[in-house]
Structures are given as C-alpha cells and as structure tokens.
Amino acid sequence: MNIENTKAQMRKGILEYCILSILQNNDAYAAEILETLKNAKLIVVEGTIYPLLTRLKNAGLLQYRWEESTGGPPRKYYAITTAGKAFISELSTTWKDLQYAVESITKPKNTAS
Amino acid sequence: MNIENTKAQMRKGILEYCILSILQNNDAYAAEILETLKNAKLIVVEGTIYPLLTRLKNAGLLQYRWEESTGGPPRKYYAITTAGKAFISELSTTWKDLQYAVESITKPKNTAS
DNA sequence: AACAGTACCTTGTATAGCATAGTATATTGT
DNA sequence: ACAATATACTATGCTATACAAGGTACTGTT
C-alpha cells in the first residue's frame, strides 16, 4: 500500500484515453507517443505502450502504416479511425463523470455548518 | 474494448482515495460506504469493498470497532487513522497531478495558430 | 423451529500495466 | 563484406485491482 503503487493504479484505464487523444492531433509512432506522455508527467514504459497500441488497433480504433526512417528500422505510424474518434467522445464523458464523482466525494462536507 | 470495461478500469485506483475521504467525514460501516459511493454514481459492489477495507486496515490507514445494531448482526464501523489522514493528502496530490496530466494531453493543440 | 433480512467474508476469474528478454532493420567502422 | 551499435517493434511471465458468485453468522418474526 505504498503511494507509488497507488499512483500506478490510478494511471490505469486513462492511458487508452490519452493515447487516442494524442493521435487525434497528429499521427505518431510509439516512441513519439511515449515522449508526449512523459512530458505530461505520465510515466509509461515501452512494455506498456506497445501492447496497448496493438489492442487499440485490433479493436478498430486505430490503424497504422509503415514509414521509412532516416536512420534505423521503419516506423509504425498510428492514426485514429472514425470509430476511434467516436470512442474518444465516450471516454471524455466517462472521464468527466469520474472527476465529478470523485470531487463530490472528496469535498469535505459541512456536517453542522 | 467496450466502454463499460474501460469505465471499470478508470475507476480502479481511485476507490482507496474515495473510501478514505468518506471516512474522513464520518465513521461508517461497509453498507453505508457502499451507499455513499452509489449516490456519487460510482458503482461498486460488496465483493470489491470488503477486501479493500481489509487491505486499508492492514496497512494501518483504517481501524474498526464493533457496534451493535438495532436489528441484525453487529456492524464493523471503520474510522480513519492518523496514517490514513496523511495518506489522503498524498492521494489528493496524486489525483490532481493526474487530472492535470490528462487535461494537458487531451486538450487539442493549435498546431498552427 | 423455520424463515427472512442484514452484515460480513472468501474464492476464482479477467484485465491492465510492468519487467524483462528477444527479434528485426539500418547505419557505421574496419 | 562482416561485425557492432542504435532504433523500433514483439512476446512472455508477473502482480494487483475489481468483479462475480457463493458462503457464514446474527437478529427478529411467524
């Protein structure tokens, strides 16, 4: 029950939303997505993101194309699909509902103002 | 990859925070906590909350006392400990950081304003 | 004594993310 | 041409949380 573990648990479930959102702005390959998440202080590692991208692709929310790189192996550039865009709006609602629920619970109540 | 599953995933990790927050206001027993969560639209079931309460108790964040009921078996009233209060403030920070991170990622960027 | 209602507890399952190791491609140096 | 290095993608096993489902125990009513 340490704080780091709890942080990791809170992160779970929002990564899909974050990744889809990142791709809504620009197509990107795994390393770029990873970099964006890190810049936003969402620590994620390779072993997490690759399976997640595959899952989103298999669900039809993402698609990818191969692109040559100036150095090193070709890159898988992911792009969001129509279904993915629709899913984002659902996730956005879910996230807002969750934020509201947590706020209403954690806000201390005036038991006898 | 349906929305209900994703909702459940997002809920993960915030339940500890919510339960500790509820107990910060008043001592309560499991059924009361469950009711409060439901009122906030956080769907949780018995099988989730009992192990969680035990975990929080074993971590020293909660303590409990037995109290007689007017009808039915005695109730375990949980109360937050000093360590629990300290943990809440950490969770509060974590939650705010997470909200900020998600906001910065999901907010669409002006790629060429 | 049997039943219903309340409250608490336990076991098994699914899923997400992590750690780690492995595979494949392209460039660089000899 | 071959080996070494860097980049990018993939696969396997582990852990923790939440859920589903079933079980135990106590109290009051008929």
Short mmCIF file of C-alpha atoms (C1' of nucleotides) in Angstrom, two decimals:
data_model
loop_
_atom_site.label_atom_id
_atom_site.label_comp_id
_atom_site.label_asym_id
_atom_site.label_seq_id
_atom_site.Cartn_x
_atom_site.Cartn_y
_atom_site.Cartn_z
CA MET A 1 0.00 0.00 0.00
CA ASN A 2 2.69 2.45 -0.96
CA ILE A 3 1.94 5.64 -2.83
CA GLU A 4 3.80 4.64 -5.98
CA ASN A 5 1.67 1.57 -6.42
CA THR A 6 -1.48 3.61 -5.93
CA LYS A 7 -0.31 6.13 -8.50
CA ALA A 8 0.22 3.34 -10.97
CA GLN A 9 -3.27 2.06 -10.29
CA MET A 10 -4.79 5.48 -10.87
CA ARG A 11 -2.93 5.70 -14.18
CA LYS A 12 -4.53 2.51 -15.35
CA GLY A 13 -7.54 2.98 -17.51
CA ILE A 14 -6.74 6.51 -18.63
CA LEU A 15 -3.90 5.54 -20.93
CA GLU A 16 -6.25 4.49 -23.71
CA TYR A 17 -7.92 7.86 -23.50
CA CYS A 18 -4.59 9.70 -23.51
CA ILE A 19 -3.15 7.78 -26.44
CA LEU A 20 -6.24 8.24 -28.56
CA SER A 21 -6.21 11.94 -27.72
CA ILE A 22 -2.57 12.30 -28.72
CA LEU A 23 -3.29 10.67 -32.05
CA GLN A 24 -6.25 12.93 -32.60
CA ASN A 25 -3.80 15.79 -33.02
CA ASN A 26 -1.16 14.09 -35.14
CA ASP A 27 -0.23 10.67 -36.35
CA ALA A 28 2.71 9.30 -34.40
CA TYR A 29 4.75 6.20 -33.76
CA ALA A 30 5.29 4.53 -30.42
CA ALA A 31 8.41 6.41 -29.33
CA GLU A 32 6.78 9.77 -30.04
CA ILE A 33 3.67 8.86 -28.07
CA LEU A 34 5.88 7.73 -25.21
CA GLU A 35 7.69 11.05 -25.28
CA THR A 36 4.45 13.03 -25.19
CA LEU A 37 3.19 11.04 -22.22
CA LYS A 38 6.46 11.56 -20.38
CA ASN A 39 6.34 15.30 -20.99
CA ALA A 40 2.92 15.35 -19.35
CA LYS A 41 4.43 13.55 -16.34
CA LEU A 42 2.65 10.31 -17.15
CA ILE A 43 5.40 7.80 -16.69
CA VAL A 44 4.92 4.93 -19.08
CA VAL A 45 7.34 2.41 -20.50
CA GLU A 46 7.67 0.52 -23.77
CA GLY A 47 6.30 -2.70 -22.36
CA THR A 48 3.07 -0.90 -21.58
CA ILE A 49 2.51 1.07 -24.73
CA TYR A 50 3.15 -1.49 -27.44
CA PRO A 51 0.55 -4.00 -26.26
CA LEU A 52 -1.87 -1.12 -25.74
CA LEU A 53 -1.42 0.13 -29.30
CA THR A 54 -1.96 -3.37 -30.64
CA ARG A 55 -5.12 -3.69 -28.57
CA LEU A 56 -6.49 -0.40 -29.85
CA LYS A 57 -5.65 -1.39 -33.40
CA ASN A 58 -7.35 -4.77 -33.05
CA ALA A 59 -10.42 -3.00 -31.69
CA GLY A 60 -10.54 -0.92 -34.85
CA LEU A 61 -9.91 2.36 -33.02
CA LEU A 62 -6.50 2.83 -34.62
CA GLN A 63 -4.84 1.91 -37.87
CA TYR A 64 -1.21 2.10 -38.86
CA ARG A 65 1.05 2.48 -41.85
CA TRP A 66 4.76 1.79 -42.23
CA GLU A 67 7.03 4.71 -42.93
CA GLU A 68 10.72 4.73 -43.68
CA SER A 69 13.01 6.33 -41.13
CA THR A 70 16.08 8.41 -41.87
CA GLY A 71 18.05 6.08 -39.64
CA GLY A 72 17.10 2.77 -38.17
CA PRO A 73 14.21 0.47 -38.97
CA PRO A 74 10.89 1.67 -40.41
CA ARG A 75 8.28 3.06 -38.07
CA LYS A 76 4.69 2.16 -37.49
CA TYR A 77 2.75 5.40 -37.67
CA TYR A 78 -0.58 5.12 -35.93
CA ALA A 79 -3.63 7.14 -36.95
CA ILE A 80 -7.03 7.31 -35.33
CA THR A 81 -10.03 5.85 -37.15
CA THR A 82 -13.61 7.06 -37.29
CA ALA A 83 -14.53 4.51 -34.65
CA GLY A 84 -11.64 5.78 -32.56
CA LYS A 85 -12.93 9.34 -32.71
CA ALA A 86 -16.35 8.19 -31.60
CA PHE A 87 -14.78 6.25 -28.74
CA ILE A 88 -12.85 9.30 -27.60
CA SER A 89 -16.03 11.28 -27.05
CA GLU A 90 -17.38 8.45 -24.91
CA LEU A 91 -14.16 8.33 -22.93
CA SER A 92 -14.29 12.06 -22.47
CA THR A 93 -17.75 11.79 -20.91
CA THR A 94 -16.65 8.92 -18.73
CA TRP A 95 -13.64 10.85 -17.52
CA LYS A 96 -15.72 13.93 -16.70
CA ASP A 97 -18.27 11.82 -14.81
CA LEU A 98 -15.48 10.22 -12.84
CA GLN A 99 -13.92 13.57 -12.00
CA TYR A 100 -17.29 14.83 -10.83
CA ALA A 101 -17.90 11.74 -8.71
CA VAL A 102 -14.52 11.96 -7.03
CA GLU A 103 -14.97 15.65 -6.40
CA SER A 104 -18.36 15.19 -4.80
CA ILE A 105 -16.99 12.50 -2.50
CA THR A 106 -13.69 14.02 -1.53
CA LYS A 107 -15.01 17.50 -0.97
CA PRO A 108 -15.40 17.74 2.81
CA LYS A 109 -18.98 18.26 3.86
CA ASN A 110 -20.15 20.78 6.41
CA THR A 111 -21.73 18.35 8.81
CA ALA A 112 -23.02 21.16 11.03
CA SER A 113 -22.25 24.49 9.46
CA MET B 1 -12.73 -2.89 -25.69
CA ASN B 2 -16.23 -1.80 -24.73
CA ILE B 3 -16.95 1.37 -22.82
CA GLU B 4 -18.17 -0.39 -19.68
CA ASN B 5 -14.90 -2.23 -19.28
CA THR B 6 -12.96 0.99 -19.75
CA LYS B 7 -15.11 2.73 -17.16
CA ALA B 8 -14.28 -0.02 -14.69
CA GLN B 9 -10.60 0.40 -15.48
CA MET B 10 -10.75 4.13 -14.87
CA ARG B 11 -12.43 3.52 -11.53
CA LYS B 12 -9.52 1.40 -10.43
CA GLY B 13 -7.13 3.09 -8.10
CA ILE B 14 -9.44 5.88 -7.05
CA LEU B 15 -11.57 3.76 -4.75
CA GLU B 16 -9.00 3.85 -1.96
CA TYR B 17 -8.97 7.61 -2.18
CA CYS B 18 -12.77 7.82 -2.17
CA ILE B 19 -13.24 5.46 0.74
CA LEU B 20 -10.67 7.21 2.88
CA SER B 21 -12.31 10.53 2.04
CA ILE B 22 -15.73 9.27 3.04
CA LEU B 23 -14.39 8.10 6.38
CA GLN B 24 -12.70 11.42 6.93
CA ASN B 25 -16.14 12.93 7.37
CA ASN B 26 -17.78 10.25 9.49
CA ASP B 27 -17.12 6.75 10.69
CA ALA B 28 -19.17 4.25 8.72
CA TYR B 29 -19.68 0.56 8.06
CA ALA B 30 -19.41 -1.17 4.71
CA ALA B 31 -23.04 -0.82 3.62
CA GLU B 32 -23.03 2.91 4.37
CA ILE B 33 -19.85 3.45 2.38
CA LEU B 34 -21.33 1.48 -0.49
CA GLU B 35 -24.42 3.69 -0.40
CA THR B 36 -22.36 6.87 -0.49
CA LEU B 37 -20.35 5.66 -3.47
CA LYS B 38 -23.52 4.70 -5.33
CA ASN B 39 -25.04 8.11 -4.70
CA ALA B 40 -21.98 9.64 -6.32
CA LYS B 41 -22.55 7.35 -9.34
CA LEU B 42 -19.53 5.25 -8.51
CA ILE B 43 -20.88 1.77 -8.97
CA VAL B 44 -19.19 -0.62 -6.60
CA VAL B 45 -20.26 -3.96 -5.22
CA GLU B 46 -19.77 -5.80 -1.93
CA GLY B 47 -17.13 -8.11 -3.31
CA THR B 48 -15.00 -5.08 -4.09
CA ILE B 49 -15.37 -3.11 -0.92
CA TYR B 50 -14.80 -5.74 1.75
CA PRO B 51 -11.35 -6.81 0.58
CA LEU B 52 -10.47 -3.16 0.07
CA LEU B 53 -11.44 -2.22 3.62
CA THR B 54 -9.41 -5.11 4.97
CA ARG B 55 -6.45 -4.02 2.89
CA LEU B 56 -6.67 -0.46 4.18
CA LYS B 57 -6.98 -1.72 7.72
CA ASN B 58 -3.95 -4.00 7.38
CA ALA B 59 -1.98 -1.06 6.02
CA GLY B 60 -2.79 0.88 9.18
CA LEU B 61 -4.80 3.53 7.34
CA LEU B 62 -8.07 2.46 8.92
CA GLN B 63 -9.17 0.92 12.20
CA TYR B 64 -12.50 -0.52 13.18
CA ARG B 65 -14.73 -1.20 16.15
CA TRP B 66 -17.76 -3.43 16.50
CA GLU B 67 -21.08 -1.81 17.23
CA GLU B 68 -24.39 -3.44 17.99
CA SER B 69 -27.18 -2.92 15.50
CA THR B 70 -30.85 -2.38 16.35
CA GLY B 71 -31.66 -5.34 14.11
CA GLY B 72 -29.35 -7.79 12.51
CA PRO B 73 -25.73 -8.66 13.20
CA PRO B 74 -23.22 -6.22 14.68
CA ARG B 75 -21.51 -3.78 12.36
CA LYS B 76 -17.86 -3.04 11.76
CA TYR B 77 -17.50 0.72 11.98
CA TYR B 78 -14.38 1.94 10.25
CA ALA B 79 -12.53 5.07 11.28
CA ILE B 80 -9.56 6.73 9.64
CA THR B 81 -6.21 6.73 11.45
CA THR B 82 -3.52 9.38 11.59
CA ALA B 83 -1.58 7.48 8.95
CA GLY B 84 -4.74 7.36 6.86
CA LYS B 85 -5.12 11.12 7.00
CA ALA B 86 -1.54 11.57 5.88
CA PHE B 87 -2.13 9.14 3.03
CA ILE B 88 -5.20 11.06 1.90
CA SER B 89 -3.19 14.20 1.33
CA GLU B 90 -0.73 12.25 -0.80
CA LEU B 91 -3.57 10.73 -2.80
CA SER B 92 -5.10 14.15 -3.23
CA THR B 93 -1.87 15.41 -4.79
CA THR B 94 -1.62 12.35 -6.99
CA TRP B 95 -5.17 12.79 -8.19
CA LYS B 96 -4.62 16.46 -9.01
CA ASP B 97 -1.43 15.66 -10.90
CA LEU B 98 -3.25 13.03 -12.88
CA GLN B 99 -6.09 15.37 -13.72
CA TYR B 100 -3.60 17.97 -14.88
CA ALA B 101 -1.70 15.45 -16.99
CA VAL B 102 -4.84 14.19 -18.69
CA GLU B 103 -6.03 17.72 -19.30
CA SER B 104 -2.76 18.76 -20.91
CA ILE B 105 -2.85 15.75 -23.20
CA THR B 106 -6.49 15.72 -24.18
CA LYS B 107 -6.77 19.43 -24.75
CA PRO B 108 -6.50 19.83 -28.53
CA LYS B 109 -3.45 21.81 -29.54
CA ASN B 110 -3.36 24.67 -32.01
CA THR B 111 -0.87 23.14 -34.38
CA ALA B 112 -0.55 26.36 -36.39
CA SER B 113 -2.38 29.12 -34.62
"C1'" DA C 1 -38.16 -24.12 14.89
"C1'" DA C 2 -38.11 -22.17 10.33
"C1'" DC C 3 -37.64 -18.15 7.64
"C1'" DA C 4 -36.24 -13.55 6.04
"C1'" DG C 5 -33.26 -9.74 6.39
"C1'" DT C 6 -28.84 -7.69 7.42
"C1'" DA C 7 -23.89 -7.76 7.55
"C1'" DC C 8 -19.54 -9.70 6.81
"C1'" DC C 9 -16.18 -12.86 4.38
"C1'" DT C 10 -13.91 -15.96 0.75
"C1'" DT C 11 -12.64 -17.94 -3.71
"C1'" DG C 12 -11.94 -17.80 -8.52
"C1'" DT C 13 -11.59 -15.02 -12.87
"C1'" DA C 14 -10.41 -11.18 -16.06
"C1'" DT C 15 -7.74 -7.34 -17.24
"C1'" DA C 16 -4.19 -3.65 -17.25
"C1'" DG C 17 0.32 -2.39 -16.77
"C1'" DC C 18 5.13 -3.61 -15.75
"C1'" DA C 19 9.69 -6.02 -16.17
"C1'" DT C 20 12.42 -8.43 -18.96
"C1'" DA C 21 14.15 -10.54 -22.84
"C1'" DG C 22 14.12 -11.21 -27.69
"C1'" DT C 23 13.74 -10.19 -32.92
"C1'" DA C 24 14.50 -7.34 -37.00
"C1'" DT C 25 16.25 -3.40 -39.70
"C1'" DA C 26 19.62 0.25 -40.87
"C1'" DT C 27 23.86 2.74 -40.27
"C1'" DT C 28 28.83 2.86 -39.19
"C1'" DG C 29 33.56 1.22 -38.88
"C1'" DT C 30 37.18 -1.88 -40.24
"C1'" DA D 1 31.80 -7.99 -46.81
"C1'" DC D 2 31.26 -8.53 -41.93
"C1'" DA D 3 30.62 -7.19 -37.06
"C1'" DA D 4 28.98 -3.77 -33.83
"C1'" DT D 5 25.70 -0.37 -32.49
"C1'" DA D 6 21.29 2.08 -32.38
"C1'" DT D 7 16.48 2.15 -33.29
"C1'" DA D 8 11.95 0.09 -33.39
"C1'" DC D 9 8.80 -3.48 -32.68
"C1'" DT D 10 7.26 -8.01 -30.28
"C1'" DA D 11 6.49 -11.69 -26.79
"C1'" DT D 12 6.23 -13.86 -22.13
"C1'" DG D 13 5.53 -14.05 -17.27
"C1'" DC D 14 4.19 -11.48 -13.03
"C1'" DT D 15 1.42 -8.55 -9.92
"C1'" DA D 16 -2.55 -6.01 -8.29
"C1'" DT D 17 -7.33 -4.44 -8.61
"C1'" DA D 18 -12.10 -5.18 -9.23
"C1'" DC D 19 -15.87 -8.23 -10.09
"C1'" DA D 20 -18.98 -12.39 -9.80
"C1'" DA D 21 -20.75 -15.69 -7.07
"C1'" DG D 22 -21.35 -18.21 -3.19
"C1'" DG D 23 -20.99 -18.84 1.86
"C1'" DT D 24 -21.26 -17.82 7.08
"C1'" DA D 25 -23.33 -15.69 11.10
"C1'" DC D 26 -26.51 -12.96 13.88
"C1'" DT D 27 -31.34 -10.97 14.87
"C1'" DG D 28 -36.27 -10.64 14.85
"C1'" DT D 29 -40.81 -12.53 13.21
"C1'" DT D 30 -44.23 -16.03 12.47
#
